[in-house]
Amino acid sequence: MYVANEYQADKERYEHMEYGRCGKSGLKLPCVSLGLWHNFGSKDNYDTMKAMCFTAFDHGVTHFDLANNYGPVYGSAEENFGRIMENCLKPYREELLISTKAGYDMWPGPYGDGGSRKYLISSLDASLKRMKLDYVDIFYHHRMDPDTPVEETVLALEQIVRSGKALYAGISNYDGEHAREAMRIAREVRLPLVINQNSYSIFNRTIEENGLKEYAARDGMGIIAFSPLAQGMLTEKYINGIPADSRIARDGRFLHASDLTTERVEQIRRLDAIARERGQTLAQMALSWVLKDGVVTSVLIGASRPEQIIENLGIVGNTHFSQAELDEIDRISK
């Protein structure tokens, strides 16, 4: 069991982590960040959550990523993280980078979804109460909202930052076109809109196809990638079938048995062989691949136990690929 007074010395905590600038801003993110999307809900074990947060922070993972409706139930991930902050991590607030989001459905009625000024400001106020914080470091609009002008959303983020309730603003699940429009408005009002959070993995190249990755590299917007393991498919877990304790078996909301086609399993096996040749697990190689060219600032990992975090941190300093490896990964996965 980890307890607060067993933290390593501050200097040692950061020695084996790499930090990169988020776009053209002064903000640095660890190359690996901890996402609290899964395994921090109302049905999960609090002591395990606490141990995962301590393990991450002890190894230089300074960034903890949440959203208003992470759980289940909605809000429970923020509430659990708030308990950990209040009881254990509060003395280290200046060393932590905490982000949350609003944009998907959160509460009933016309004001609990989307990108309106009403929803974003109200949601952040509620998130801060749940997490027992005065401010977050990054506040994101969680998704594009076709029913709300981008200008309204960006100006709401600007008001939030100006109020001191967030230090930086971000957008999530925006494609290249809408990210460019949001950034244009942000620059006009001098809003530090520094990061776009999107799904990206060997199996999901959407940000390459819709222009977002090219735009970010050219214009200096940071990218943080979620689902880098394709909901667990880019691990050894499913090579020989579906384990009883797997996400598919326990929670079929995001990954289904039908996703594991014969062709997909064969791709996983071939990618696993490349990873072994590199001296990595498949999960480590998949995370390294996301960071391979320096365009993605940080990769978000999820975990159900501290040991998974330690394994994933094995990628630090090992994100280089030969051109032959990259070509073979493309041939297998595309």
Coordinates of C-alpha atoms in Angstrom, one line a residue:
M1 CA 0.0 0.0 0.0
Y2 CA 1.2 3.5 -0.9
V3 CA 0.9 6.3 1.6
A4 CA 1.7 9.9 1.2
N5 CA 4.8 10.0 3.5
E6 CA 6.4 7.3 1.3
Y7 CA 6.8 9.5 -1.7
Q8 CA 10.2 9.6 -3.2
A9 CA 12.3 12.8 -2.9
D10 CA 11.1 15.5 -5.4
K11 CA 14.3 15.4 -7.4
E12 CA 14.1 11.7 -7.9
R13 CA 10.5 11.8 -9.0
Y14 CA 11.3 13.6 -12.2
E15 CA 14.6 12.0 -13.2
H16 CA 13.2 9.3 -15.4
M17 CA 10.4 11.2 -17.1
E18 CA 10.5 13.2 -20.3
Y19 CA 8.5 16.5 -20.6
G20 CA 7.7 18.3 -23.8
R21 CA 6.3 21.7 -24.6
C22 CA 2.6 21.8 -25.5
G23 CA 2.6 23.3 -28.9
K24 CA 4.2 26.8 -28.8
S25 CA 3.1 27.4 -25.2
G26 CA 5.3 27.4 -22.1
L27 CA 3.4 24.5 -20.6
K28 CA 5.2 21.2 -20.4
L29 CA 3.4 17.8 -20.3
P30 CA 5.0 14.5 -19.3
C31 CA 5.2 12.2 -22.3
V32 CA 2.9 9.8 -20.4
S33 CA -0.2 11.2 -18.7
L34 CA -2.8 9.3 -16.6
G35 CA -6.4 9.3 -17.7
L36 CA -9.2 8.7 -15.2
W37 CA -11.8 7.7 -17.8
H38 CA -12.0 4.1 -16.6
N39 CA -11.5 2.5 -13.2
F40 CA -12.1 5.7 -11.1
G41 CA -15.9 5.4 -10.9
S42 CA -18.4 4.7 -8.1
K43 CA -18.0 0.9 -8.4
D44 CA -14.2 0.9 -8.3
N45 CA -11.9 0.4 -5.3
Y46 CA -10.8 3.6 -3.7
D47 CA -7.5 2.3 -2.3
T48 CA -6.5 1.0 -5.8
M49 CA -7.3 4.4 -7.3
K50 CA -5.1 6.1 -4.7
A51 CA -2.3 3.6 -5.3
M52 CA -2.4 4.3 -9.1
C53 CA -2.3 8.1 -8.5
F54 CA 0.7 7.7 -6.1
T55 CA 2.5 5.3 -8.5
A56 CA 2.1 7.7 -11.4
F57 CA 3.2 10.8 -9.5
D58 CA 6.1 9.0 -7.9
H59 CA 7.4 8.3 -11.4
G60 CA 7.0 11.8 -12.8
V61 CA 3.5 11.6 -14.2
T62 CA 2.3 15.0 -13.3
H63 CA -0.7 15.2 -15.5
F64 CA -4.1 13.7 -14.4
D65 CA -6.9 14.0 -17.0
L66 CA -10.6 13.9 -16.2
A67 CA -14.0 15.0 -17.5
N68 CA -17.3 15.9 -15.8
N69 CA -19.1 12.7 -16.8
Y70 CA -16.3 10.2 -16.2
G71 CA -17.4 7.3 -14.0
P72 CA -19.8 5.7 -14.0
V73 CA -21.8 7.3 -12.4
Y74 CA -21.3 10.8 -14.0
G75 CA -19.1 12.9 -11.7
S76 CA -17.8 10.0 -9.7
A77 CA -14.2 10.1 -11.1
E78 CA -13.9 13.7 -10.2
E79 CA -15.3 13.0 -6.7
N80 CA -12.9 10.2 -6.1
F81 CA -10.0 12.2 -7.4
G82 CA -11.1 15.1 -5.1
R83 CA -10.9 12.7 -2.1
I84 CA -7.4 11.8 -3.1
M85 CA -6.4 15.4 -3.6
E86 CA -7.9 16.5 -0.3
N87 CA -6.4 13.6 1.7
C88 CA -3.1 13.0 0.1
L89 CA -2.0 15.2 -2.9
K90 CA -3.0 18.7 -1.7
P91 CA 0.6 19.6 -0.6
Y92 CA 1.8 18.8 -4.1
R93 CA -0.8 20.9 -6.0
E94 CA 1.8 23.2 -7.6
E95 CA 3.6 20.1 -9.1
L96 CA 0.4 18.7 -10.6
L97 CA -1.3 19.4 -13.9
I98 CA -5.0 18.6 -13.6
S99 CA -7.4 18.8 -16.5
T100 CA -11.2 18.3 -17.0
K101 CA -13.7 18.7 -19.7
A102 CA -17.4 19.4 -20.6
G103 CA -19.2 18.9 -23.8
Y104 CA -21.0 15.6 -23.6
D105 CA -24.3 15.0 -21.7
M106 CA -24.0 15.6 -17.9
W107 CA -27.4 16.4 -16.5
P108 CA -31.0 16.5 -17.7
G109 CA -32.5 19.5 -19.5
P110 CA -31.4 21.9 -22.2
Y111 CA -28.2 23.2 -20.4
G112 CA -26.4 19.9 -19.6
D113 CA -24.8 19.2 -23.0
G114 CA -23.0 20.8 -25.9
G115 CA -20.8 23.9 -26.2
S116 CA -22.9 26.8 -24.8
R117 CA -21.4 29.4 -22.5
K118 CA -24.1 28.3 -19.9
Y119 CA -23.1 24.7 -20.0
L120 CA -19.3 25.1 -19.9
I121 CA -19.2 27.6 -17.1
S122 CA -21.8 25.8 -15.0
S123 CA -20.0 22.5 -15.5
L124 CA -16.6 23.7 -14.5
D125 CA -18.0 25.2 -11.3
A126 CA -19.4 21.8 -10.4
S127 CA -16.2 20.0 -11.4
L128 CA -14.1 22.2 -9.1
K129 CA -16.4 21.5 -6.2
R130 CA -16.2 17.7 -6.8
M131 CA -12.4 17.8 -7.1
K132 CA -12.0 20.3 -4.2
L133 CA -9.9 22.6 -6.3
D134 CA -9.8 26.4 -6.8
Y135 CA -8.7 25.9 -10.5
V136 CA -7.8 23.4 -13.1
D137 CA -4.7 23.7 -15.3
I138 CA -6.5 22.8 -18.5
F139 CA -10.2 23.0 -19.2
Y140 CA -11.4 21.5 -22.5
H141 CA -14.5 21.7 -24.6
H142 CA -15.0 17.9 -25.0
R143 CA -16.4 17.8 -28.5
M144 CA -17.5 19.8 -31.5
D145 CA -21.1 21.0 -31.1
P146 CA -22.8 21.7 -34.4
D147 CA -25.6 23.6 -32.7
T148 CA -23.4 26.2 -31.0
P149 CA -21.2 28.7 -32.8
V150 CA -17.5 28.0 -32.3
E151 CA -17.1 31.7 -31.4
E152 CA -19.5 31.3 -28.4
T153 CA -17.6 28.2 -27.1
V154 CA -14.2 29.9 -27.5
L155 CA -15.3 33.1 -25.8
A156 CA -16.7 31.0 -22.9
L157 CA -13.3 29.4 -22.5
E158 CA -11.7 32.8 -22.6
Q159 CA -14.0 34.0 -19.8
I160 CA -13.1 30.9 -17.8
V161 CA -9.4 31.5 -18.1
R162 CA -9.7 35.2 -17.4
S163 CA -11.7 34.3 -14.2
G164 CA -8.7 32.2 -13.0
K165 CA -10.7 28.9 -12.9
A166 CA -8.5 27.5 -15.5
L167 CA -4.9 28.4 -16.6
Y168 CA -5.1 27.1 -20.1
A169 CA -7.9 26.0 -22.5
G170 CA -8.1 23.0 -24.7
I171 CA -10.4 21.3 -27.3
S172 CA -11.1 17.6 -27.7
N173 CA -12.4 15.6 -30.6
Y174 CA -12.1 18.5 -33.0
D175 CA -11.0 17.8 -36.5
G176 CA -8.5 20.0 -38.4
E177 CA -11.0 22.4 -39.9
H178 CA -12.7 23.2 -36.6
A179 CA -9.5 23.3 -34.6
R180 CA -8.2 26.0 -37.1
E181 CA -11.3 28.0 -36.6
A182 CA -11.1 27.7 -32.8
M183 CA -7.5 28.7 -32.8
R184 CA -8.2 31.7 -35.1
I185 CA -10.7 33.1 -32.7
A186 CA -8.6 32.2 -29.7
R187 CA -5.7 34.3 -31.1
E188 CA -8.0 37.2 -31.7
V189 CA -9.0 37.3 -28.0
R190 CA -5.5 36.2 -26.7
L191 CA -6.8 33.0 -25.2
P192 CA -4.1 30.4 -24.4
L193 CA -5.8 27.5 -26.4
V194 CA -2.8 25.2 -26.3
I195 CA -4.0 21.6 -26.8
N196 CA -6.3 19.3 -28.7
Q197 CA -7.1 15.9 -27.2
N198 CA -8.0 13.2 -29.8
S199 CA -8.1 9.5 -30.3
Y200 CA -4.9 8.2 -32.0
S201 CA -3.4 4.8 -32.4
I202 CA -1.8 2.4 -34.8
F203 CA -5.4 1.3 -35.6
N204 CA -6.9 4.8 -35.6
R205 CA -5.2 7.3 -38.0
T206 CA -8.1 9.8 -38.1
I207 CA -6.1 12.8 -37.0
E208 CA -3.7 12.1 -39.9
E209 CA -6.6 11.8 -42.4
N210 CA -8.6 14.8 -41.3
G211 CA -5.6 17.2 -41.3
L212 CA -5.4 17.8 -37.5
K213 CA -2.0 16.3 -37.0
E214 CA -0.5 18.2 -39.9
Y215 CA -2.2 21.5 -38.7
A216 CA -0.9 21.0 -35.2
A217 CA 2.7 20.4 -36.3
R218 CA 2.6 23.4 -38.6
D219 CA 0.7 25.9 -36.3
G220 CA 2.0 24.9 -32.9
M221 CA -1.0 23.4 -31.2
G222 CA -0.2 20.5 -28.8
I223 CA -1.9 17.2 -29.2
I224 CA -2.6 14.6 -26.4
A225 CA -3.7 11.2 -27.6
F226 CA -6.3 9.1 -25.9
S227 CA -7.1 5.4 -26.6
P228 CA -3.5 4.8 -27.8
L229 CA -4.1 1.0 -27.2
A230 CA -7.3 1.0 -29.2
Q231 CA -9.4 0.1 -26.1
G232 CA -6.9 -2.7 -25.2
M233 CA -6.7 -4.3 -28.7
L234 CA -3.0 -3.2 -28.9
T235 CA -2.0 -5.5 -26.1
E236 CA -1.3 -9.2 -25.7
K237 CA -4.6 -9.6 -23.9
Y238 CA -6.7 -10.7 -26.9
I239 CA -4.2 -12.7 -28.9
N240 CA -5.6 -16.0 -27.6
G241 CA -9.3 -15.1 -27.1
I242 CA -11.3 -12.9 -24.7
P243 CA -10.2 -13.3 -21.0
A244 CA -13.0 -13.2 -18.4
D245 CA -11.5 -10.1 -16.7
S246 CA -11.1 -8.2 -20.0
R247 CA -12.9 -4.9 -20.8
I248 CA -15.0 -6.7 -23.4
A249 CA -16.2 -9.2 -20.9
R250 CA -16.7 -6.6 -18.1
D251 CA -17.8 -3.5 -19.9
G252 CA -19.0 -3.7 -23.5
R253 CA -19.6 0.0 -24.0
F254 CA -16.5 0.8 -26.0
L255 CA -15.1 -2.4 -27.3
H256 CA -17.1 -5.4 -28.5
A257 CA -16.4 -9.0 -29.2
S258 CA -17.3 -8.3 -32.8
D259 CA -14.4 -5.9 -33.1
L260 CA -12.0 -8.8 -32.7
T261 CA -12.3 -10.2 -36.2
T262 CA -10.0 -13.0 -37.4
E263 CA -8.2 -10.4 -39.5
R264 CA -7.8 -8.0 -36.5
V265 CA -6.4 -10.8 -34.3
E266 CA -3.8 -11.7 -37.0
Q267 CA -2.8 -8.0 -37.2
I268 CA -2.3 -7.9 -33.4
R269 CA -0.1 -11.1 -33.5
R270 CA 2.1 -9.6 -36.3
L271 CA 2.5 -6.3 -34.4
D272 CA 3.3 -8.2 -31.3
A273 CA 6.2 -9.9 -33.1
I274 CA 7.6 -6.5 -34.1
A275 CA 7.3 -5.4 -30.5
R276 CA 9.2 -8.4 -29.3
E277 CA 12.0 -7.8 -31.7
R278 CA 12.2 -4.2 -30.3
G279 CA 12.4 -5.6 -26.8
Q280 CA 9.0 -4.1 -25.9
T281 CA 5.6 -5.4 -25.1
L282 CA 2.9 -4.7 -27.7
A283 CA 1.4 -2.1 -25.4
Q284 CA 4.8 -0.3 -25.0
M285 CA 5.4 -0.3 -28.7
A286 CA 1.9 1.1 -29.4
L287 CA 2.5 3.9 -27.0
S288 CA 5.9 4.6 -28.4
W289 CA 4.5 4.7 -31.9
V290 CA 2.1 7.5 -31.0
L291 CA 5.0 9.6 -29.8
K292 CA 7.5 8.7 -32.5
D293 CA 7.7 12.0 -34.4
G294 CA 7.3 14.6 -31.7
V295 CA 4.0 16.0 -32.9
V296 CA 2.0 14.4 -30.1
T297 CA 3.0 16.0 -26.8
S298 CA 1.7 13.3 -24.5
V299 CA -0.1 10.0 -24.6
L300 CA -2.9 9.2 -22.2
I301 CA -2.9 5.8 -20.5
G302 CA -5.5 4.2 -18.4
A303 CA -4.9 1.5 -15.8
S304 CA -6.7 -0.8 -13.5
R305 CA -3.7 -1.4 -11.2
P306 CA -0.3 0.3 -10.4
E307 CA 1.7 -2.4 -12.2
Q308 CA 0.2 -1.4 -15.5
I309 CA 1.4 2.1 -15.1
I310 CA 5.0 0.9 -14.4
E311 CA 4.9 -1.2 -17.5
N312 CA 3.7 1.7 -19.7
L313 CA 6.4 4.0 -18.3
G314 CA 8.9 1.7 -19.9
I315 CA 8.5 3.6 -23.1
V316 CA 10.3 6.7 -21.7
G317 CA 13.4 7.2 -23.8
N318 CA 12.4 4.4 -26.3
T319 CA 10.2 6.1 -28.9
H320 CA 12.6 5.8 -31.9
F321 CA 11.6 3.6 -34.8
S322 CA 13.6 2.6 -37.9
Q323 CA 11.9 3.4 -41.2
A324 CA 11.7 -0.4 -41.9
E325 CA 9.7 -0.8 -38.6
L326 CA 7.4 2.0 -39.5
D327 CA 6.8 0.7 -43.0
E328 CA 6.0 -2.8 -41.7
I329 CA 3.6 -1.4 -39.0
D330 CA 1.8 0.5 -41.8
R331 CA 1.6 -2.6 -44.0
I332 CA 0.1 -4.6 -41.2
S333 CA -2.3 -2.1 -39.8
K334 CA -3.7 -0.1 -42.7

